[in-house]
Short mmCIF file of C-alpha atoms and ligand atoms in Angstrom, two decimals:
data_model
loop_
_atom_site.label_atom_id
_atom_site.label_comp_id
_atom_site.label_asym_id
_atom_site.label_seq_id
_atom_site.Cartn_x
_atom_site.Cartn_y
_atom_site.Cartn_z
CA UNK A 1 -2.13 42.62 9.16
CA UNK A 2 0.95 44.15 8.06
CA UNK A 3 4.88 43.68 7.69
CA UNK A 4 5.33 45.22 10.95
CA UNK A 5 4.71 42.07 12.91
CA UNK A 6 7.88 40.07 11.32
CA UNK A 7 10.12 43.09 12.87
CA UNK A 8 12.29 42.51 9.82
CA UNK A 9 16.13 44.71 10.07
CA UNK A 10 14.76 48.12 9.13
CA UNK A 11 16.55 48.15 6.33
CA UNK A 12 14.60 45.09 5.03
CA UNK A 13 10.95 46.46 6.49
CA UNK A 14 12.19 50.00 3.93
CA UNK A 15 13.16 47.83 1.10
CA UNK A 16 9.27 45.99 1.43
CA UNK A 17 7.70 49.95 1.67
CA UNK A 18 9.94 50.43 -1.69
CA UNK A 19 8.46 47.74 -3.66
CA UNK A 20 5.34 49.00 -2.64
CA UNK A 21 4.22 45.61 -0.88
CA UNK A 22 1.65 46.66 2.62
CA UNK A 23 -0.05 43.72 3.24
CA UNK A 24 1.69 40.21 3.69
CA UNK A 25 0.05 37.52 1.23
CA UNK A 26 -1.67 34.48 2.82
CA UNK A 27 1.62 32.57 2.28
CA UNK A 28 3.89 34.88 3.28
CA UNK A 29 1.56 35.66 6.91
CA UNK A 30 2.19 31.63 7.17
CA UNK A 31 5.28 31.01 6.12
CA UNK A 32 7.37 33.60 7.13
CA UNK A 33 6.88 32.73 11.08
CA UNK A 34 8.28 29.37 10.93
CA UNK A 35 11.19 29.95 8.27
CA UNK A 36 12.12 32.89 10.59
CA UNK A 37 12.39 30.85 13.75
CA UNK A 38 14.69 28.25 11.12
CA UNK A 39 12.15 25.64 10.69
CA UNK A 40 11.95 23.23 7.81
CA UNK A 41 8.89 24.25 5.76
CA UNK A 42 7.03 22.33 2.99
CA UNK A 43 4.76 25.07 1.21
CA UNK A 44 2.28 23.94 -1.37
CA UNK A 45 1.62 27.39 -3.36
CA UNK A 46 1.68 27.71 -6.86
CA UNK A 47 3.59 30.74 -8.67
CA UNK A 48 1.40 34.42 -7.76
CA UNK A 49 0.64 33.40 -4.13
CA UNK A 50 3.81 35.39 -3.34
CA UNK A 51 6.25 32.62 -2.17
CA UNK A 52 9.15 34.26 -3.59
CA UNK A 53 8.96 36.97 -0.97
CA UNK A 54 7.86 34.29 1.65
CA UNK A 55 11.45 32.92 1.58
CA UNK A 56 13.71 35.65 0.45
CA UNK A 57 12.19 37.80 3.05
CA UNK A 58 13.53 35.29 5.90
CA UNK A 59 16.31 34.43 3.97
CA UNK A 60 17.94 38.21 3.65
CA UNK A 61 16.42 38.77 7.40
CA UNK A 62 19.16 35.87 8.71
CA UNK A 63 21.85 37.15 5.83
CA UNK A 64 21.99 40.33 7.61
CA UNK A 65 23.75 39.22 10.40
CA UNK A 66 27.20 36.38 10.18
CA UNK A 67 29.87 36.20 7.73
CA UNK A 68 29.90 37.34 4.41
CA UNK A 69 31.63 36.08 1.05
CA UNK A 70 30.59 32.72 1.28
CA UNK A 71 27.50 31.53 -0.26
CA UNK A 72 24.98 30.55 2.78
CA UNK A 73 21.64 30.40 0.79
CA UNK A 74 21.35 28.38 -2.52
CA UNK A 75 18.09 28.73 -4.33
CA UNK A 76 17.35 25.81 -6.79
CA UNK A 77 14.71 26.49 -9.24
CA UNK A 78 13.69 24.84 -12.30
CA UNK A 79 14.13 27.47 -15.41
CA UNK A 80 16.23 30.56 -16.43
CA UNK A 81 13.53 32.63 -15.95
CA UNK A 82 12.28 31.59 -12.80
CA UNK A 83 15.92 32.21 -12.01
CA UNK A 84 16.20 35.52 -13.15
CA UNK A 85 12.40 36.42 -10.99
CA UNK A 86 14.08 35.03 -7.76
CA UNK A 87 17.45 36.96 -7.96
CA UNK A 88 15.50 40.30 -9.03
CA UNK A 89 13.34 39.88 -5.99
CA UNK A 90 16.59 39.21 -4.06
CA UNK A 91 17.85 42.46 -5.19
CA UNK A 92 15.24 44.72 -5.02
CA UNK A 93 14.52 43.39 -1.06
CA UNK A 94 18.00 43.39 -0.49
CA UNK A 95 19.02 46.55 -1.95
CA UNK A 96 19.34 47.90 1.58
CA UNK A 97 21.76 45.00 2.85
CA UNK A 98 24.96 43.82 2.46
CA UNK A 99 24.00 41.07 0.64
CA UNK A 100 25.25 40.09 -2.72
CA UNK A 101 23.17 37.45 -5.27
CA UNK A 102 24.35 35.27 -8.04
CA UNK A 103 22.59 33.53 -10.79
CA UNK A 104 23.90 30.11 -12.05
CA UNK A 105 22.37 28.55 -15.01
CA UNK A 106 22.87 27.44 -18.48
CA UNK A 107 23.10 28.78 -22.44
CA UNK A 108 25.20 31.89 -20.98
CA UNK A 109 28.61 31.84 -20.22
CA UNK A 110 29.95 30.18 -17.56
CA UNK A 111 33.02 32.36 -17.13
CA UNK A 112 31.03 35.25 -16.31
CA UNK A 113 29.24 33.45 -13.40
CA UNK A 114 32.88 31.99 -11.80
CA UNK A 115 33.70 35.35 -11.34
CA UNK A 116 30.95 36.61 -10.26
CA UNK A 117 31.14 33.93 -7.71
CA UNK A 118 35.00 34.49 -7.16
CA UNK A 119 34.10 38.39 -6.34
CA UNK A 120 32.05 36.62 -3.07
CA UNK A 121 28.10 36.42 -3.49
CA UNK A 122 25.77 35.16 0.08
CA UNK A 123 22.65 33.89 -2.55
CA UNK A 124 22.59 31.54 -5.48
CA UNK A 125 20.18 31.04 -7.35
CA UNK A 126 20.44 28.13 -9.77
CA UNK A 127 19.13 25.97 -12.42
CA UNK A 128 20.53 22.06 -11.37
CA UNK A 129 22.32 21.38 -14.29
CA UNK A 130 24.97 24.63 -14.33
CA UNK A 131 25.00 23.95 -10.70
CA UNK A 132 26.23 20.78 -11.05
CA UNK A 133 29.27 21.84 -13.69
CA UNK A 134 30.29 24.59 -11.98
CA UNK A 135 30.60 22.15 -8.79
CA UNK A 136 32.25 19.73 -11.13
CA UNK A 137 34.49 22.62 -12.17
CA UNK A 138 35.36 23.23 -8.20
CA UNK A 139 34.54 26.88 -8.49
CA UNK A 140 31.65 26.63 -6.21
CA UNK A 141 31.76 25.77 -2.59
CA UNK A 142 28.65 24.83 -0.89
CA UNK A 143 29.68 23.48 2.22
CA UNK A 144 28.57 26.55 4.00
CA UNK A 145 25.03 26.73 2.87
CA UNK A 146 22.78 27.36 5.97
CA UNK A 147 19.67 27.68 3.79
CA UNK A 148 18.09 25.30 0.61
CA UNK A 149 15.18 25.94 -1.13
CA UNK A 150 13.71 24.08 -3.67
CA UNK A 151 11.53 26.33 -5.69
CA UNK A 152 8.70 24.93 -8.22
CA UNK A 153 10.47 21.33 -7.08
CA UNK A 154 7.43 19.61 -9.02
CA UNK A 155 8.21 21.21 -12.12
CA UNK A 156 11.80 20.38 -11.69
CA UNK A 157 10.60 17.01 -11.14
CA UNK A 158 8.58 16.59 -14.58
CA UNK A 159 11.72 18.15 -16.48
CA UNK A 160 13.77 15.04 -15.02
CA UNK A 161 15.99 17.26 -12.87
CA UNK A 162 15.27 14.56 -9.91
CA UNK A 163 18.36 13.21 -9.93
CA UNK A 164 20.93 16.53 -10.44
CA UNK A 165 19.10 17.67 -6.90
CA UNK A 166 19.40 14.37 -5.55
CA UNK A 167 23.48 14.99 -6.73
CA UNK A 168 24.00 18.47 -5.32
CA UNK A 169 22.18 16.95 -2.03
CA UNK A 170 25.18 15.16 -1.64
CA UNK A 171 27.67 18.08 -0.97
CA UNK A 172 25.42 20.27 1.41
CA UNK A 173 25.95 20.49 4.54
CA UNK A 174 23.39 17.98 6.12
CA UNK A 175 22.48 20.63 8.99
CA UNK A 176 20.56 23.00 7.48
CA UNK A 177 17.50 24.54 6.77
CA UNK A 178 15.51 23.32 4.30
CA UNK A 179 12.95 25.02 2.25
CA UNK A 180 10.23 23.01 -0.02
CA UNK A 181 8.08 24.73 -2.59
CA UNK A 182 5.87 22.58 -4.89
CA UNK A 183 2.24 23.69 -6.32
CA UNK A 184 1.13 19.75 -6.53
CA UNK A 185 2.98 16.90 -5.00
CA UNK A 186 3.11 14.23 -7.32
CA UNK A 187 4.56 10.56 -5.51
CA UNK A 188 7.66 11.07 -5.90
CA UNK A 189 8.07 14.82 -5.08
CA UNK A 190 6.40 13.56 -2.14
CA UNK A 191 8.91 10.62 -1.53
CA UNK A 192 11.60 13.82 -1.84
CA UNK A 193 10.39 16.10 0.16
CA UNK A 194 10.17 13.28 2.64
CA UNK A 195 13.65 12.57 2.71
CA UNK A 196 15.08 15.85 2.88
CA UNK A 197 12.98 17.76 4.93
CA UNK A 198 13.24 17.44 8.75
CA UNK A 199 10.05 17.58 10.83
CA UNK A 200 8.81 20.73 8.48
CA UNK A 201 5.90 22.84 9.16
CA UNK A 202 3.34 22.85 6.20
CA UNK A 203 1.93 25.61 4.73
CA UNK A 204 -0.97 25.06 2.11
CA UNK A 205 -2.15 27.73 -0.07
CA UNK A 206 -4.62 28.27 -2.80
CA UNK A 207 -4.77 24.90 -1.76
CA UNK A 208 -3.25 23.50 -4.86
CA UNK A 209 -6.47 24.51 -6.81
CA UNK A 210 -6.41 27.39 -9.24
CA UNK A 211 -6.28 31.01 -8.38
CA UNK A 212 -9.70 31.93 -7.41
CA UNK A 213 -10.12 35.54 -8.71
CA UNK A 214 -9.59 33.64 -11.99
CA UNK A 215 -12.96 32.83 -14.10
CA UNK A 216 -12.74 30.13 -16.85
CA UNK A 217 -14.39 29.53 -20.14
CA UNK A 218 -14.00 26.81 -22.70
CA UNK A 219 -14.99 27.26 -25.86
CA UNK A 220 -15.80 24.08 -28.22
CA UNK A 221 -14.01 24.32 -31.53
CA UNK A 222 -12.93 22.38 -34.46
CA UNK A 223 -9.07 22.57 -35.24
CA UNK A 224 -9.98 24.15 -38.24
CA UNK A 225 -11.30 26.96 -36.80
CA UNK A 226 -9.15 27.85 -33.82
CA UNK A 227 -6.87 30.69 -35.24
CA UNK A 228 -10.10 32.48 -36.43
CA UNK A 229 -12.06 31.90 -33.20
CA UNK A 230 -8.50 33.63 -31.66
CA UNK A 231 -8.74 36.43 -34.03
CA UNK A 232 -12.21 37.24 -33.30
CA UNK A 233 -11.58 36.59 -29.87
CA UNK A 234 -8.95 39.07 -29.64
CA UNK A 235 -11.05 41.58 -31.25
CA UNK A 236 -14.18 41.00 -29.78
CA UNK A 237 -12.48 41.36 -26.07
CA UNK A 238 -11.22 44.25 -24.47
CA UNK A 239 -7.64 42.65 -23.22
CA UNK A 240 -4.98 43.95 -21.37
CA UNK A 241 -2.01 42.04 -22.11
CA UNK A 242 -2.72 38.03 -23.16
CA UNK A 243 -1.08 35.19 -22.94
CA UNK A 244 -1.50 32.27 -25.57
CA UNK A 245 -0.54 28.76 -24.24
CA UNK A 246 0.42 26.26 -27.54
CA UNK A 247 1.26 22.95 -27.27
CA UNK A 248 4.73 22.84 -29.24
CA UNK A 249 7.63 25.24 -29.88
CA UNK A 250 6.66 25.31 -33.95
CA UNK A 251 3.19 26.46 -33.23
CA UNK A 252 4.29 29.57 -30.66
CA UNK A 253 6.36 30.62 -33.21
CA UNK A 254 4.03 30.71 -36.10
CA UNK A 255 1.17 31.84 -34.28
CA UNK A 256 2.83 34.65 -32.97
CA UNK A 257 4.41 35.53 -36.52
CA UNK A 258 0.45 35.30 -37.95
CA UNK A 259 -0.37 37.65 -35.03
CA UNK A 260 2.20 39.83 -35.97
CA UNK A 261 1.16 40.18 -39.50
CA UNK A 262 -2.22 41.19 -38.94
CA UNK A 263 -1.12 44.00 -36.76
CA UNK A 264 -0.95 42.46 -33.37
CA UNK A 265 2.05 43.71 -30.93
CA UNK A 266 3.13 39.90 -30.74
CA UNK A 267 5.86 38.12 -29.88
CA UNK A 268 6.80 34.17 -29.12
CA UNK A 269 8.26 32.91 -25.69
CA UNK A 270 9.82 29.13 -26.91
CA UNK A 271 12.29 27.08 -26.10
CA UNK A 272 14.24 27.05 -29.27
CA UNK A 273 14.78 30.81 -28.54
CA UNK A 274 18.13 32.04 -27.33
CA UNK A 275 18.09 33.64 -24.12
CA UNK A 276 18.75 36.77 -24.88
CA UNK A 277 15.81 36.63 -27.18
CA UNK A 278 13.28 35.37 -24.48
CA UNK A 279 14.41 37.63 -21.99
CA UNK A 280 13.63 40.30 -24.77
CA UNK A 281 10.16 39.30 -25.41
CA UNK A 282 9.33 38.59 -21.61
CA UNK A 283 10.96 42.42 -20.95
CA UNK A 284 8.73 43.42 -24.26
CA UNK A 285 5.55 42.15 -22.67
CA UNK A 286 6.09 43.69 -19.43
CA UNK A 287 7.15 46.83 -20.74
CA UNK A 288 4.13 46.83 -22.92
CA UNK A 289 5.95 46.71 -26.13
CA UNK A 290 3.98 43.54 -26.97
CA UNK A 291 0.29 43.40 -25.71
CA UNK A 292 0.51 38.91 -26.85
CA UNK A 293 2.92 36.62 -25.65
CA UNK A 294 2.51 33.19 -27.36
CA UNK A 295 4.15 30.39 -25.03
CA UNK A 296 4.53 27.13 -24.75
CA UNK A 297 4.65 25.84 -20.92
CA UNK A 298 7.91 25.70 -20.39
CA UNK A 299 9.53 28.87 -21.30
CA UNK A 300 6.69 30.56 -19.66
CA UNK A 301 7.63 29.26 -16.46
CA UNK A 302 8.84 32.40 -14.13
CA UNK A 303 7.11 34.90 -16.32
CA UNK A 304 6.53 37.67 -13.66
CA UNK A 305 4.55 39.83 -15.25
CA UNK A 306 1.12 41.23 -13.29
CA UNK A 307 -1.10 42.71 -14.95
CA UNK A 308 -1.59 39.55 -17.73
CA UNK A 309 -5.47 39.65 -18.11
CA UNK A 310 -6.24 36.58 -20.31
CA UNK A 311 -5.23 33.14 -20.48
CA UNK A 312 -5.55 32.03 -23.59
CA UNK A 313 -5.20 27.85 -23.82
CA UNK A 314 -5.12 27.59 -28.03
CA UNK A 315 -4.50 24.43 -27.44
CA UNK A 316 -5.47 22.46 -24.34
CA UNK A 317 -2.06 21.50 -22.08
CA UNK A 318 -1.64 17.76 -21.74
CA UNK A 319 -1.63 17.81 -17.83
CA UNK A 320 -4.01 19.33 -15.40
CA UNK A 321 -0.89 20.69 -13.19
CA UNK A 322 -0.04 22.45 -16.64
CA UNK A 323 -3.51 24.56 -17.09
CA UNK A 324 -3.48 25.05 -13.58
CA UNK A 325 0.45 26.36 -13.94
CA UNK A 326 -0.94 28.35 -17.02
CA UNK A 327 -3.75 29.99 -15.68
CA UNK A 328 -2.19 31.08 -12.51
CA UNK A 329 0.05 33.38 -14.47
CA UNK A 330 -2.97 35.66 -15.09
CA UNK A 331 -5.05 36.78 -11.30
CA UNK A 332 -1.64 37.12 -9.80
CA UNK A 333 -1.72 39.07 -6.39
CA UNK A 334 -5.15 39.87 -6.13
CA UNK A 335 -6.11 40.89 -9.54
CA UNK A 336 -8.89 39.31 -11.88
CA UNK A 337 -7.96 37.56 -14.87
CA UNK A 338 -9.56 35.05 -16.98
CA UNK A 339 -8.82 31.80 -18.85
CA UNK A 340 -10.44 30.82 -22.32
CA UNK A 341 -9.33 27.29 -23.40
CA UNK A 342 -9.72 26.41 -27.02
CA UNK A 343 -11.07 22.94 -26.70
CA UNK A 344 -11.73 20.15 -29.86
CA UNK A 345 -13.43 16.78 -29.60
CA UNK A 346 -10.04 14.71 -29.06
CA UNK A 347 -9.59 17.04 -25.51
CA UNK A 348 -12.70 15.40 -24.03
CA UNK A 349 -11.39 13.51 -21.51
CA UNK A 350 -8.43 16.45 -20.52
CA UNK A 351 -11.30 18.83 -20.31
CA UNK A 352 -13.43 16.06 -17.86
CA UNK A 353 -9.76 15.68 -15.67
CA UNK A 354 -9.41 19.46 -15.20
CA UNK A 355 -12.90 19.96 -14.48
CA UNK A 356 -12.39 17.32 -11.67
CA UNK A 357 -9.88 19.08 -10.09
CA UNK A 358 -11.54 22.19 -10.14
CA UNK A 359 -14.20 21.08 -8.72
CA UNK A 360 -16.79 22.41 -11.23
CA UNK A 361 -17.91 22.15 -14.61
CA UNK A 362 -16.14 25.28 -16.60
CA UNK A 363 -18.38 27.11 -18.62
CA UNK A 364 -19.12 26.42 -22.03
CA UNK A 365 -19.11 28.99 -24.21
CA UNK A 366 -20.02 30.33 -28.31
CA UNK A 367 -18.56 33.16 -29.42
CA UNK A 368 -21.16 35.62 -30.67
CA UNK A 369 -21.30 36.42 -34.15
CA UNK A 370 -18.45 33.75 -35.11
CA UNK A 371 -18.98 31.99 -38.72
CA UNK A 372 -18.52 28.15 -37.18
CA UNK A 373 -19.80 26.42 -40.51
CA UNK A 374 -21.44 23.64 -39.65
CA UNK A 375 -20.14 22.84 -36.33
CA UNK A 376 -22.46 22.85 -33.43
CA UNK A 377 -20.55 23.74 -30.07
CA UNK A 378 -23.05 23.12 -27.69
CA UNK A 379 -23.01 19.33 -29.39
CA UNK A 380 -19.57 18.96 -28.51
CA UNK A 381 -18.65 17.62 -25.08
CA UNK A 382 -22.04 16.03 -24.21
CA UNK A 383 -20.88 13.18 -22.67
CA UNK A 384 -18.61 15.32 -20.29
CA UNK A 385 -21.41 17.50 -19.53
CA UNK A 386 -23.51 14.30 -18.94
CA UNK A 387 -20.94 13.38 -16.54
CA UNK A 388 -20.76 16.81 -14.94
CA UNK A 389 -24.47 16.32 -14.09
CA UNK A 390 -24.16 13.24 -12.57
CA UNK A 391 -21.65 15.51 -10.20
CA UNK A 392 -22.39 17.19 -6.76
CA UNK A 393 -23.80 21.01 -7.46
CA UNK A 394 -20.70 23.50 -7.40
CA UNK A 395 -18.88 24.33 -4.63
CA UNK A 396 -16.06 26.37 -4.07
CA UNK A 397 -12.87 24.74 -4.59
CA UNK A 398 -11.40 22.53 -2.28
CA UNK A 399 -8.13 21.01 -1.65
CA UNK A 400 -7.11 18.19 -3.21
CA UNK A 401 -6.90 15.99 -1.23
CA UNK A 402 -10.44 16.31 -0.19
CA UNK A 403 -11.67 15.81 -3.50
CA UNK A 404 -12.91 12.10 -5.22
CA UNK A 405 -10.39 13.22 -7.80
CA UNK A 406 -9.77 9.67 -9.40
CA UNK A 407 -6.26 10.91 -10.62
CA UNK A 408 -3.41 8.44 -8.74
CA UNK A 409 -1.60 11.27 -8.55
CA UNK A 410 -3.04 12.99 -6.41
CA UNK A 411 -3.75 9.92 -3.71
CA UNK A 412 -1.75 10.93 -1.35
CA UNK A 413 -2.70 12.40 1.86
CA UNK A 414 -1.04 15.91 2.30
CA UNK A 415 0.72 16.33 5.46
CA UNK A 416 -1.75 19.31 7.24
CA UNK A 417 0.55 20.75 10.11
CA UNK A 418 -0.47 23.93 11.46
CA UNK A 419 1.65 26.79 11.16
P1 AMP B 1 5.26 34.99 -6.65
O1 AMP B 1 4.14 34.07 -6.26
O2 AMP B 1 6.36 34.97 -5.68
O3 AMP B 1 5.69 34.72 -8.07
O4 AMP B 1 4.70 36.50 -6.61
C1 AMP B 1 3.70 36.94 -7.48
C2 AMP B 1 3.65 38.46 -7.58
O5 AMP B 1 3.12 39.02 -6.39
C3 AMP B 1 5.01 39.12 -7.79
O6 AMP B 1 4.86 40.06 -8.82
C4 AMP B 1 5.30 39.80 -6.49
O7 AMP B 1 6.07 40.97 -6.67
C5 AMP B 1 3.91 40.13 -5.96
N1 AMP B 1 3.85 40.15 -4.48
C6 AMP B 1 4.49 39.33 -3.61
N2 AMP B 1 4.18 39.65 -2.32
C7 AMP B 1 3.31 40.68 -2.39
C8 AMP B 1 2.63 41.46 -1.39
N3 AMP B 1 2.74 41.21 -0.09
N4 AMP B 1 1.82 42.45 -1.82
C9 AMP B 1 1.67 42.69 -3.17
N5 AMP B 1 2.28 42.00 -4.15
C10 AMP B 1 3.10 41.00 -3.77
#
């Protein structure tokens, strides 16, 4: 299967051969039918599937022909970064079009972005909140908007963005196309997508279950011990680039200044960074300047970087959506990756939840030749592995929504439309 069958503009089918794309993704084979023939389309993909192409594809396909200077496609995402992914993927499709992006969002200046939008611009792509103060300000019009998509709209949802989309909503055009990304679907993501999306087609990928070429390993461990079961970890295992998840802003930052000191190409990725700064250590890591990003989930969200080979969790996320968000940044597009997750005794019942999800029991693991004292690993977690053994026998993972999962989240039936 290739490109070819879309029959993009021919200056959109060159741009694909220039970023070195051949082969549509799963996503983008389903999604990029109906968006094309201007259907509403509810995707459930998580970040690496390739949904950024899956819309922008479509999106710059329809920009090519109609009138310009006047902004016809808003993107709404849920971070800066994820932002900044979107509009470089705009560009680098588009670079053979007439089409001309703009990125709205806060902690940079505002003026910069009026103009920007004054000069004329086809694309937004914004975070809600600057969105909402530049339409506030008057100096953005989006009553010609032919195209909305809502891009990690779950995320946006837990960051209590609900009600700035509900707000911009309001002042769209109500005839449009509407375009609904979300890598779980949470009630009342559900209850929006609902609302605003008219008789959509739904495409389900990686079936809202982790990226399969990833393999996972959890590794009992007292907090004492964790940042010398990283260090050996680190230097027992031939890495690639590595990601640490931590839990808060304070503990990125001084794990990645301990990492640093010891000799490690390390930087942090946190929220009390300025932009500038993040932007520096996300270029850093994919430039291979650093070889360990330490993040905590939110400012890694729209980290676009390819070739990350581990996941590390140092500390276990506090959501199941978040490990699954964390460890889909590593596998991306086909590759392997792995995900170790640094697990104590108070992350029992986390470590139980996730392994629900997944669908199997992740594999516990010592690391060989590690000093742990007097701690037994294999003693840790019995009751979950009890549990586990009470379980069916693994199979591969499954959607959902076909799982006994007994998370009320997840209750909900997902909608299963052919494409
Ligand atoms: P996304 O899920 O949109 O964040 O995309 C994940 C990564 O896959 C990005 O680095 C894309 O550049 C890459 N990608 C998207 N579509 C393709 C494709 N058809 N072939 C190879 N890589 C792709």
């Amino acid at each position: 299967m290739s490109f070819e069958q879309f029959s993009f503009d021919r200056r959109i089918a060159a741009a694909i051969k220039t970023v070195g794309y051949t082969t549509p993704t799963p996503i983008q084979q389903q999604a990029i039918p109906p968006v094309l023939a201007g259907h509403d389309v509810l995707g459930l993909a998580q970040t690496g599937t390739g949904k950024t192409a899956a819309f922008l594809l479509p999106i710059l396909q329809r920009l090519t022909k109609g009138p310009l200077h006047r902004v016809r496609a808003l993107i709404i995402a849920p971070t800066r970064e994820l932002a900044e992914q979107i509009h470089q993927m705009s560009a680098d499709l588009g670079q053979n079009v007439r089409v001309r992006g703009v990125t709205v969002y806060g902690g940079v200046s505002k003026a910069r972005q009026v103009a920007a939008l004054r000069r004329g611009a086809e694309i937004v792509v914004a975070c809600p909140g600057r969105l909402l103060d530049l339409l506030g300000d008057g100096a953005i019009d989006l009553s010609h908007v032919e195209v909305l998509v809502l891009d990690e709209a779950d995320r946006m949802c837990d960051m209590g963005f609900l009600p700035d989309i509900r707000r911009i909503l309001r002042v769209l055009p109500p005839r449009r196309q509407t375009l609904f990304f979300a890598a779980t679907m949470p009630r009342d993501i559900r209850r929006l997508a609902d609302q605003i999306l008219n008789d959509p087609v739904t495409v389900q990928i990686g079936v809202m279950a982790p990226v399969e070429t990833v393999s996972h390993a959890l590794y009992p461990i007292p907090h004492r011990l964790k940042k010398q079961l990283l260090l050996a970890t680190l230097q027992q295992t031939a890495t690639g680039r590595v990601l640490i998840f931590t839990r808060t802003k304070y503990r990125a930052r001084n794990l990645a200044r301990d990492l640093t000191k010891r000799g490690y190409r390390a930087s942090a990725l946190q929220g009390n960074m300025s932009q500038n700064q993040r932007e520096r250590a996300i270029r850093g890591f994919r430039d291979g300047r650093y070889d360990v990003l330490v993040a905590t989930d939110i400012a890694s969200r729209g980290i676009d970087v390819t070739a990350i080979t581990h996941v590390i969790n140092f500390d276990v996320p506090d959501t199941v959506d978040a490990y699954i968000h964390r460890i889909g940044r590593t596998g991306r597009a086909h590759q392997t990756g792995v995900a170790y997750t640094f697990a104590t005794e108070e992350n029992e019942s986390m470590v139980h939840e996730i392994e629900q999800v997944l669908g199997a029991r992740i594999e516990r693991r010592r690391l060989p030749g590690f000093n742990y004292g007097d701690f037994v690993p294999e003693k840790q977690f019995q009751s979950t592995r009890e549990q586990a053994r009470q379980r069916p026998p693994l199979r591969p993972a499954a959607p959902r929504s076909r799982r006994s999962s007994g998370r009320k989240r997840y209750g909900h039936t997902p909608a299963r439309k052919a494409a």
